[in-house]
mmCIF file of N, CA and C in Angstrom:
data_model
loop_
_atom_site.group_PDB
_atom_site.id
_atom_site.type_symbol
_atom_site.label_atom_id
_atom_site.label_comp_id
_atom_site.label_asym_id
_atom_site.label_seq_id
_atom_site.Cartn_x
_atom_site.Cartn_y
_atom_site.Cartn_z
ATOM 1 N N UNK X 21 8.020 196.699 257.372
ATOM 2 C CA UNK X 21 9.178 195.928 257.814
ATOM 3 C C UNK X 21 8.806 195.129 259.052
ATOM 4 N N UNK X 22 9.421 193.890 259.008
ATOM 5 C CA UNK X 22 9.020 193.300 260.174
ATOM 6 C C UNK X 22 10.469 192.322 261.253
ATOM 7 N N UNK X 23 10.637 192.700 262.255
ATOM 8 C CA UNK X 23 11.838 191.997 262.862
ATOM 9 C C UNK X 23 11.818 190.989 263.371
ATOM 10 N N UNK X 24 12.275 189.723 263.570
ATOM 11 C CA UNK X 24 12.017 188.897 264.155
ATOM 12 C C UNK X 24 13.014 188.311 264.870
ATOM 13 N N UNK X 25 12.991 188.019 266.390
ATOM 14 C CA UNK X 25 13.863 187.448 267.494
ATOM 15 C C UNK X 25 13.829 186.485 268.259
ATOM 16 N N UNK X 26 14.380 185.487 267.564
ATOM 17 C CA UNK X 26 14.541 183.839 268.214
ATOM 18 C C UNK X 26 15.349 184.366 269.664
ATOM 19 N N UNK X 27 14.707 182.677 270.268
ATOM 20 C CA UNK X 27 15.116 182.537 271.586
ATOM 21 C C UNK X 27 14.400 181.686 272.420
ATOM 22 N N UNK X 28 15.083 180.808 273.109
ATOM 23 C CA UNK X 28 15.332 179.458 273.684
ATOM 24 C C UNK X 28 16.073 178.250 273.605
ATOM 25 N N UNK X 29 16.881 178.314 272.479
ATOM 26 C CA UNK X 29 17.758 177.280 272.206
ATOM 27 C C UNK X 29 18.609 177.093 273.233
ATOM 28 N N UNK X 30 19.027 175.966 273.028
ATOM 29 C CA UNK X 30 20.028 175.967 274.177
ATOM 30 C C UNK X 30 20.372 173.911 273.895
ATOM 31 N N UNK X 31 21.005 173.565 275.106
ATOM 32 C CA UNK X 31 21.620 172.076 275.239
ATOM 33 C C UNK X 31 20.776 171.273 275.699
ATOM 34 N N UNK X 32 20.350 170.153 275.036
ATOM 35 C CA UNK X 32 19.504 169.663 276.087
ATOM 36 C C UNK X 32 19.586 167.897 275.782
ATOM 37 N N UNK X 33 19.188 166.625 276.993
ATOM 38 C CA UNK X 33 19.809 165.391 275.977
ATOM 39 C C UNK X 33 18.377 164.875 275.199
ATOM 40 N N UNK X 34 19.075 163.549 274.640
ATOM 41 C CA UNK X 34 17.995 163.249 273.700
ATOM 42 C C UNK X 34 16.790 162.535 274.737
ATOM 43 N N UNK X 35 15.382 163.224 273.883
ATOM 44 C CA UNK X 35 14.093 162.950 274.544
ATOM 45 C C UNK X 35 14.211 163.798 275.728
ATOM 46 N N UNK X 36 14.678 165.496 275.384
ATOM 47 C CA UNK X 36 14.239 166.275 276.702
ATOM 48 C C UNK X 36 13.679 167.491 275.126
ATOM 49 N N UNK X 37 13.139 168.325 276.319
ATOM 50 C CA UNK X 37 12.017 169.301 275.442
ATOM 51 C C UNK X 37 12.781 170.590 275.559
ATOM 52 N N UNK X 38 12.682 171.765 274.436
ATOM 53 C CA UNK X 38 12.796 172.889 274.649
ATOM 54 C C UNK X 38 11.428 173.620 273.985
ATOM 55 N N UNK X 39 11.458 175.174 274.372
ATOM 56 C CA UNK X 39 10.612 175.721 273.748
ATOM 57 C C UNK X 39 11.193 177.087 273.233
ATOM 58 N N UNK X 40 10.986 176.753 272.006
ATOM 59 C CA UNK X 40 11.483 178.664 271.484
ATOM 60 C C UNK X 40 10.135 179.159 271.165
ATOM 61 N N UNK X 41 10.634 180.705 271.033
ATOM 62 C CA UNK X 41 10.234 181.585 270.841
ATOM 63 C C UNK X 41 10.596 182.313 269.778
ATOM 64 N N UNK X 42 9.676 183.137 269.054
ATOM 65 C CA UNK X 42 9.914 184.452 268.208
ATOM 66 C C UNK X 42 9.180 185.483 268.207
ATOM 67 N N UNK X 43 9.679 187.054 269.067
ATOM 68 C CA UNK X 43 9.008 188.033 268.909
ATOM 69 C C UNK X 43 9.024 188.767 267.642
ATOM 70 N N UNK X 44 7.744 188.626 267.711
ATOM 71 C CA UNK X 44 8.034 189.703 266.184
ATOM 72 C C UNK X 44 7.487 191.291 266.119
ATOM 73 N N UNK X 45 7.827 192.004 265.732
ATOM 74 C CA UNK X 45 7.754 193.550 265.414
ATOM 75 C C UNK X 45 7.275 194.365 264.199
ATOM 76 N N UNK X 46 6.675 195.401 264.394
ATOM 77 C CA UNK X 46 7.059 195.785 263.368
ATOM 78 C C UNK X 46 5.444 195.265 262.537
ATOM 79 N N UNK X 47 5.367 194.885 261.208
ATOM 80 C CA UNK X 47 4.352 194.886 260.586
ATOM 81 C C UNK X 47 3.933 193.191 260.892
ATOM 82 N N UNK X 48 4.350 192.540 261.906
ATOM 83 C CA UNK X 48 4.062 191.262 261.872
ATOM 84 C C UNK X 48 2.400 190.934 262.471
ATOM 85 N N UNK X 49 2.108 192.000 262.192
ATOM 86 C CA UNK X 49 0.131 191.550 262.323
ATOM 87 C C UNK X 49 -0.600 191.321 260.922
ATOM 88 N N UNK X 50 0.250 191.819 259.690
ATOM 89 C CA UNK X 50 0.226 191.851 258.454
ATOM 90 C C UNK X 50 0.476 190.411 257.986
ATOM 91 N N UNK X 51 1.411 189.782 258.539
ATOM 92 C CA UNK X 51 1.672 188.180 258.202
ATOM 93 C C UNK X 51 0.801 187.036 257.755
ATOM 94 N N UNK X 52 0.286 186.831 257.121
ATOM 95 C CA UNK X 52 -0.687 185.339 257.316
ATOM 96 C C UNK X 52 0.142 184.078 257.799
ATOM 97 N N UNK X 53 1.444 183.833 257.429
ATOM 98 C CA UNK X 53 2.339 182.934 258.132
ATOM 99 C C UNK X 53 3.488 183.181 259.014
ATOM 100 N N UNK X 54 3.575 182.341 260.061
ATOM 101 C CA UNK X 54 4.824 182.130 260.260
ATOM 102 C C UNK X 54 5.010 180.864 260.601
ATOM 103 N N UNK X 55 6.376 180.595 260.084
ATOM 104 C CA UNK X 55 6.846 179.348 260.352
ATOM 105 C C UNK X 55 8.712 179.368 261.041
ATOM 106 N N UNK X 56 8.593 177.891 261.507
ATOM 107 C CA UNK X 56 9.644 177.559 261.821
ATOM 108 C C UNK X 56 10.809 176.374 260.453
ATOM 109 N N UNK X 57 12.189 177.076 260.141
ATOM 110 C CA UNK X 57 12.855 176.195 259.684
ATOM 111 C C UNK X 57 14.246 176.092 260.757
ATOM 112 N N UNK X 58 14.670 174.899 259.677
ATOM 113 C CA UNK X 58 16.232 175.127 260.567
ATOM 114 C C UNK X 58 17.189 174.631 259.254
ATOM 115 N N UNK X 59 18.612 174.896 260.133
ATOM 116 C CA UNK X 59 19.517 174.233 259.523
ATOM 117 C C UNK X 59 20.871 173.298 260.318
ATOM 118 N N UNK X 60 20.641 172.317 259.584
ATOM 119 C CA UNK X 60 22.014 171.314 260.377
ATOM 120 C C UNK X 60 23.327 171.529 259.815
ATOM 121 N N UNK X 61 24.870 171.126 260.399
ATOM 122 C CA UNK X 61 25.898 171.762 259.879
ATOM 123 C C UNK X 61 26.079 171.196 258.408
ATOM 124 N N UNK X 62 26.452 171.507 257.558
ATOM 125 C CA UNK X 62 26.455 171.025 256.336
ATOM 126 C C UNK X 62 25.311 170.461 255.397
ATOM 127 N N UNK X 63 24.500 170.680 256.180
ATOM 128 C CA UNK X 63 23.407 170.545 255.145
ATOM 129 C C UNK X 63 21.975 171.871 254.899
ATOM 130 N N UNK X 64 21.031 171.913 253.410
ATOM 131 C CA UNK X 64 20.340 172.722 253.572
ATOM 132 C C UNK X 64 19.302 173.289 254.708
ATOM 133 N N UNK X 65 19.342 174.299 254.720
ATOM 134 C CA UNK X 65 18.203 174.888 255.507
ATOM 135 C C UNK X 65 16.807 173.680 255.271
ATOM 136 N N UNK X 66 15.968 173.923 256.079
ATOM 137 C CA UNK X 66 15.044 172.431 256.075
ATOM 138 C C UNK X 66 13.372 173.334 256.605
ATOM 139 N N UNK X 67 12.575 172.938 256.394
ATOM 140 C CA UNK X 67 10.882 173.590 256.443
ATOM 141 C C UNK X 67 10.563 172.710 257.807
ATOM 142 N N UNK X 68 10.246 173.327 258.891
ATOM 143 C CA UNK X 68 9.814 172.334 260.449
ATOM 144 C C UNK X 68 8.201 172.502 260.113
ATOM 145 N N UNK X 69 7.618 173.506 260.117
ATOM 146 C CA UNK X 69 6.453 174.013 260.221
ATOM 147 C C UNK X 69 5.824 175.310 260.409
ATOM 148 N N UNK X 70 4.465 175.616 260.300
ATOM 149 C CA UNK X 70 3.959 176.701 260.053
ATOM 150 C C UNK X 70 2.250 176.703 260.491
ATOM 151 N N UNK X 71 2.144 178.067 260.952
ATOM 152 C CA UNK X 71 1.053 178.588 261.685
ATOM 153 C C UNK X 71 0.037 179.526 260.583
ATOM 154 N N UNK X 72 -0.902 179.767 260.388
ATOM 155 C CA UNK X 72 -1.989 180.379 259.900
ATOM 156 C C UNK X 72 -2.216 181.779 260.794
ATOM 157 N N UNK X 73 -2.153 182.662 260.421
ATOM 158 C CA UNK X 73 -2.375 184.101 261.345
ATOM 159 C C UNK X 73 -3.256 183.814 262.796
ATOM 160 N N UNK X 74 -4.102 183.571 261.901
ATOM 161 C CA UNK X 74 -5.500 182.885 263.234
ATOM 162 C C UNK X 74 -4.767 181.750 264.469
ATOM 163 N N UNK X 75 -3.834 181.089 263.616
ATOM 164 C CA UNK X 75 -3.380 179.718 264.853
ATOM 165 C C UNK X 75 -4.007 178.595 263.917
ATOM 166 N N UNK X 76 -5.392 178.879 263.695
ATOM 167 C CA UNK X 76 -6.252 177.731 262.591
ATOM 168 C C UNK X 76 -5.818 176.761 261.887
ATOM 169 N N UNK X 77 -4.884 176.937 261.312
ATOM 170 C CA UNK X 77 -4.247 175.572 260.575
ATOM 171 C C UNK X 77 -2.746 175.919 260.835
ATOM 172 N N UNK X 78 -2.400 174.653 260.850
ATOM 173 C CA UNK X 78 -0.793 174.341 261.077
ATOM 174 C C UNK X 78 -0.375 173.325 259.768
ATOM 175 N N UNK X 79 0.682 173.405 259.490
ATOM 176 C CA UNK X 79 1.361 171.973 258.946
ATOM 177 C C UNK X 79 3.090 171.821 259.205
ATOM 178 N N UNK X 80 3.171 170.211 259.201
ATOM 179 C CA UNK X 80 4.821 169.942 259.621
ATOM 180 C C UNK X 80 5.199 169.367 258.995
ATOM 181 N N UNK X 81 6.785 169.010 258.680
ATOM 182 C CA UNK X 81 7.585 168.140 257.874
ATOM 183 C C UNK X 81 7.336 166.954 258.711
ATOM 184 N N UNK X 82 7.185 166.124 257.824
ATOM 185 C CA UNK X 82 6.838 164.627 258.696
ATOM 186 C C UNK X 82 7.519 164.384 260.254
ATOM 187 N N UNK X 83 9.557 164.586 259.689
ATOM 188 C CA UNK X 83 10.074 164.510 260.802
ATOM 189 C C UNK X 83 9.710 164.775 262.422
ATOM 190 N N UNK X 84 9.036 165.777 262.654
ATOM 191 C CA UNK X 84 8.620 166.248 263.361
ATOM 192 C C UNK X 84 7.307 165.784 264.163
ATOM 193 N N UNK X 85 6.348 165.384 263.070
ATOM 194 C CA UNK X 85 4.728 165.182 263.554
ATOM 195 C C UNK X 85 4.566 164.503 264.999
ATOM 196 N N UNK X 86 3.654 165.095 265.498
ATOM 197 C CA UNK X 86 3.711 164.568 267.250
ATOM 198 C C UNK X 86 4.640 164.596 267.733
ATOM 199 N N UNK X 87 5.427 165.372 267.969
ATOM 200 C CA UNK X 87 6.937 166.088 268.739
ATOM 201 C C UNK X 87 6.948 167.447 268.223
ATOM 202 N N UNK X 88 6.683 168.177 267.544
ATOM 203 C CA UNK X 88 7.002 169.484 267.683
ATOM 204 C C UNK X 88 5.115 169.939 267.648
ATOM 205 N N UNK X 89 4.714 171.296 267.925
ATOM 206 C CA UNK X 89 3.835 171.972 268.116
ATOM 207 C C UNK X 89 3.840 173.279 268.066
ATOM 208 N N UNK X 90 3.568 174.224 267.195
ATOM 209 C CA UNK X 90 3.606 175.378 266.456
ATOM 210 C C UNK X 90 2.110 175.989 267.323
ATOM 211 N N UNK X 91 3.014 177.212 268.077
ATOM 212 C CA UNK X 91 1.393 178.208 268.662
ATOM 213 C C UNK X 91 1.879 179.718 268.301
ATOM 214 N N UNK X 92 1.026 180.841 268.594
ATOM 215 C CA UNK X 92 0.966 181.658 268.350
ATOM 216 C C UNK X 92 0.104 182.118 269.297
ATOM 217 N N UNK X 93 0.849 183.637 270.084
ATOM 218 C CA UNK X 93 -0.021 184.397 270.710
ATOM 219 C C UNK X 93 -0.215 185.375 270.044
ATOM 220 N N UNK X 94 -0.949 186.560 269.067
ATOM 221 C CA UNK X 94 -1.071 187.761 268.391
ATOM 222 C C UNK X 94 -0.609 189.143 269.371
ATOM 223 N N UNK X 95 -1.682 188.562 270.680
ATOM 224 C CA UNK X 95 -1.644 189.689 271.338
ATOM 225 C C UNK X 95 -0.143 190.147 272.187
ATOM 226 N N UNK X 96 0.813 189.001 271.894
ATOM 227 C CA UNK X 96 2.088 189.023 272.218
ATOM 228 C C UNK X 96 3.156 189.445 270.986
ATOM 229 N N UNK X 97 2.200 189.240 269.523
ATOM 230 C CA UNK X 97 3.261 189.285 268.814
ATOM 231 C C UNK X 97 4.256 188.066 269.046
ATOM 232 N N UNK X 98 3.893 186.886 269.294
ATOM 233 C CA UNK X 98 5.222 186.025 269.453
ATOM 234 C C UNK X 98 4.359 184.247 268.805
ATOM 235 N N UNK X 99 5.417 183.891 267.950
ATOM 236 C CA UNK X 99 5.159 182.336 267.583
ATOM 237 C C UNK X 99 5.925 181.495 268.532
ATOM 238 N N UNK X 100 5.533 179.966 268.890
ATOM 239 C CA UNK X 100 6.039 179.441 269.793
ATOM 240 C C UNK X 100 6.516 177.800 268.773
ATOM 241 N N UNK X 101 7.404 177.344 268.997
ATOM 242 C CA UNK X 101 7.786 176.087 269.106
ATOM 243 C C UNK X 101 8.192 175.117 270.226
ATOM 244 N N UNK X 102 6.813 174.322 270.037
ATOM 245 C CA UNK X 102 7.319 173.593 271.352
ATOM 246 C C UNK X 102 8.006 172.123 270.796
ATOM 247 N N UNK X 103 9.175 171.830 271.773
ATOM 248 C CA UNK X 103 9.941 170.655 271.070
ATOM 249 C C UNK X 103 10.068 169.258 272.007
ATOM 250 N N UNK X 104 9.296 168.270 271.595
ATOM 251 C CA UNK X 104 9.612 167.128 272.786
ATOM 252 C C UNK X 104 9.824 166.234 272.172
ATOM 253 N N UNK X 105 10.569 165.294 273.065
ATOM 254 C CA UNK X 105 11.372 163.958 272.326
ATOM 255 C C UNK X 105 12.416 164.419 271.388
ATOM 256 N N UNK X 106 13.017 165.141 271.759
ATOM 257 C CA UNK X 106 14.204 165.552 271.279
ATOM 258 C C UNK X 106 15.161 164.426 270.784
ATOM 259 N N UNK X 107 15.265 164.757 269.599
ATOM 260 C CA UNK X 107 16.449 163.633 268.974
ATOM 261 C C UNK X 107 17.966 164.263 268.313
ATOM 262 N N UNK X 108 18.733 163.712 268.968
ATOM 263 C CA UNK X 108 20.102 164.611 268.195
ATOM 264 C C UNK X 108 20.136 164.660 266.925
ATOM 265 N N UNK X 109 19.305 163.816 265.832
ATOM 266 C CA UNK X 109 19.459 164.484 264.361
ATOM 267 C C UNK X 109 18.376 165.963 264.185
ATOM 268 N N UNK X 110 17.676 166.401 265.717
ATOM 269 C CA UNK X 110 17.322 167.504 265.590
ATOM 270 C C UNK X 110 17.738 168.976 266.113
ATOM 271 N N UNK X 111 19.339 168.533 266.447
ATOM 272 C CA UNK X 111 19.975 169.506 266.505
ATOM 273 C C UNK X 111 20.222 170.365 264.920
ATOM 274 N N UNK X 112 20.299 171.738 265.113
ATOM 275 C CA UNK X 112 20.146 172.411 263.862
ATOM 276 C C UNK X 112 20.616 174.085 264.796
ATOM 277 N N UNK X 113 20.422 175.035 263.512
ATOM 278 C CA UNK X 113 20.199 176.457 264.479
ATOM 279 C C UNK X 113 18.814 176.215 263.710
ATOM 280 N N UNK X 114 17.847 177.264 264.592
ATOM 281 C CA UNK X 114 16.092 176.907 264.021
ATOM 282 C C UNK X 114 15.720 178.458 263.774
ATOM 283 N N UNK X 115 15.273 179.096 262.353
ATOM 284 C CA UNK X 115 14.937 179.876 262.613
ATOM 285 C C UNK X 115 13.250 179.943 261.949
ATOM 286 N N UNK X 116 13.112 181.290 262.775
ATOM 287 C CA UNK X 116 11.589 182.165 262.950
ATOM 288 C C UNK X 116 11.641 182.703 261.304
ATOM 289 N N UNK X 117 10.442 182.573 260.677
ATOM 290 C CA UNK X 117 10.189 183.431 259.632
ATOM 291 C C UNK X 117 8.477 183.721 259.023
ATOM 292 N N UNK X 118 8.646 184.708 258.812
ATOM 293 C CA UNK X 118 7.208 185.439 258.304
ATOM 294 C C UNK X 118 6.718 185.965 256.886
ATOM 295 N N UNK X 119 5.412 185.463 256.608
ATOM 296 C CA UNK X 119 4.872 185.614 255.079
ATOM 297 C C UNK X 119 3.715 185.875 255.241
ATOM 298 N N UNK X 120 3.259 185.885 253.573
ATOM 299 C CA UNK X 120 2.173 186.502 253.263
ATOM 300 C C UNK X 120 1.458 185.055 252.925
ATOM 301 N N UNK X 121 2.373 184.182 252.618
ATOM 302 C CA UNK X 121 1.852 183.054 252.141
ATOM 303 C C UNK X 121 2.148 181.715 253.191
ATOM 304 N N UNK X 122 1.024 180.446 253.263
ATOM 305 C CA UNK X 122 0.866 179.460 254.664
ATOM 306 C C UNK X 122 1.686 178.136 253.330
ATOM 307 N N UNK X 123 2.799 178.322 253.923
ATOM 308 C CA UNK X 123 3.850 177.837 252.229
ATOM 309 C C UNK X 123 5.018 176.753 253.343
ATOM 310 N N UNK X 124 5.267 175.852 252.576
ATOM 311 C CA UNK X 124 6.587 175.051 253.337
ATOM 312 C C UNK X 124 7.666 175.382 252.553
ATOM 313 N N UNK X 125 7.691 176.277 251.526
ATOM 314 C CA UNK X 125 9.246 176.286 250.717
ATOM 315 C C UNK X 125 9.235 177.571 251.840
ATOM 316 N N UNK X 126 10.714 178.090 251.341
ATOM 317 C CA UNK X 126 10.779 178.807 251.908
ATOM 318 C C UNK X 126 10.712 180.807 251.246
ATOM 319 N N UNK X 127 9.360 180.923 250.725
ATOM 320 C CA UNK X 127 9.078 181.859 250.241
ATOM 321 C C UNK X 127 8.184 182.963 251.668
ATOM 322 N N UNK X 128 9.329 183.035 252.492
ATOM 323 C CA UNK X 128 9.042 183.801 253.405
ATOM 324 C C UNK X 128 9.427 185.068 253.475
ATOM 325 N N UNK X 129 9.005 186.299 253.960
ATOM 326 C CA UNK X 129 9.613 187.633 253.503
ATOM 327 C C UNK X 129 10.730 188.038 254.330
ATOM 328 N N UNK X 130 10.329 187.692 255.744
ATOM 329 C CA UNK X 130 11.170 188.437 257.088
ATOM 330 C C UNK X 130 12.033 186.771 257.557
ATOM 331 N N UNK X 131 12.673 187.192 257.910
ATOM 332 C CA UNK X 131 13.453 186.061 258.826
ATOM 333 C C UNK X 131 14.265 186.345 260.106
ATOM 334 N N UNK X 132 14.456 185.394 260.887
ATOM 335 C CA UNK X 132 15.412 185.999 262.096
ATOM 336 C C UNK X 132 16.834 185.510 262.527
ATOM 337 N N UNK X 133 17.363 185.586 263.029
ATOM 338 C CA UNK X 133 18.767 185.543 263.017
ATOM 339 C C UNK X 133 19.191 183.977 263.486
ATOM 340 N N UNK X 134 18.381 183.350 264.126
ATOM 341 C CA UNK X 134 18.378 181.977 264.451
ATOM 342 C C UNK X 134 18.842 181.504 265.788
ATOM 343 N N UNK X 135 18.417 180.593 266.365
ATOM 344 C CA UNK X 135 18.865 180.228 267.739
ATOM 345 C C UNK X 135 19.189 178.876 267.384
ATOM 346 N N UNK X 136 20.257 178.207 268.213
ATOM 347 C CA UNK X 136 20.912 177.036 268.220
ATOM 348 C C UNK X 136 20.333 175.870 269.046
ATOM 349 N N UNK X 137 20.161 174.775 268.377
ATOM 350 C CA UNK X 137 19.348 173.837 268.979
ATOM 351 C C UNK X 137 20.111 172.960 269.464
ATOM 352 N N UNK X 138 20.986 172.309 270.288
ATOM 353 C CA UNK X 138 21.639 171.186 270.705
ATOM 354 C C UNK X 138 21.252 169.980 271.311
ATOM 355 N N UNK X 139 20.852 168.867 270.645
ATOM 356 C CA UNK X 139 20.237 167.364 271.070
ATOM 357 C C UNK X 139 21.597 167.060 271.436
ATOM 358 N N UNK X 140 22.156 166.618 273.055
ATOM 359 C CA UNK X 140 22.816 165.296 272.868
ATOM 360 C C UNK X 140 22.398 163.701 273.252
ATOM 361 N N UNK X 141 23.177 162.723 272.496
ATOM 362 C CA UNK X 141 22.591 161.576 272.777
ATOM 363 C C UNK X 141 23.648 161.128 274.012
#
């Protein structure tokens, strides 16, 4: 079993940066992925990006490319999203999730409860 706990969301305006976090627990050394999705109000959950156990390879939904940045410390147990140039269509809640597979659908096993992202313009 593995737990996972977003955190850093918060308000911020457009073209300012946040950085979340996700600790993870539990069997998350077992993971080969984790990634970040989100969701905006009324629409589907959405794929941001994803980390390789190692850190070694990453990939992102276009939206994102050169503004967001996916790290990973092991020895913390924690994935990082860093977010700059913030744009209010990237307000969403964003959550943390973990697999066996380095996948953009969302065939992830563990997930976390989600933190709230607020762009204003």
């Amino acid at each position: 079993q593995v737990q996972l706990v977003e955190s850093g969301g918060g308000l911020v305006q457009a073209g300012g940066s946040l950085r979340l976090s996700c600790a993870a627990s539990g069997r998350a050394s077992s993971m080969n992925a984790m990634a970040w999705f989100r969701q905006a109000p009324g629409k589907e959950r959405e794929f941001v990006g994803t980390i390789s156990r190692t850190g070694a390879f990453t990939h992102y939904t276009d939206s994102v490319k050169g503004r967001f940045t996916i790290s990973r410390d092991n020895a913390k147990n924690t994935v990082y999203l860093q977010m700059n140039s913030l744009k209010p269509e990237d307000t969403a809640v964003y959550y943390c999730a973990a697999g066996w597979l380095f996948t953009q659908t969302d065939e992830y096993a563990y997930w976390g409860q989600g933190t709230q992202v607020t762009v204003s313009s």
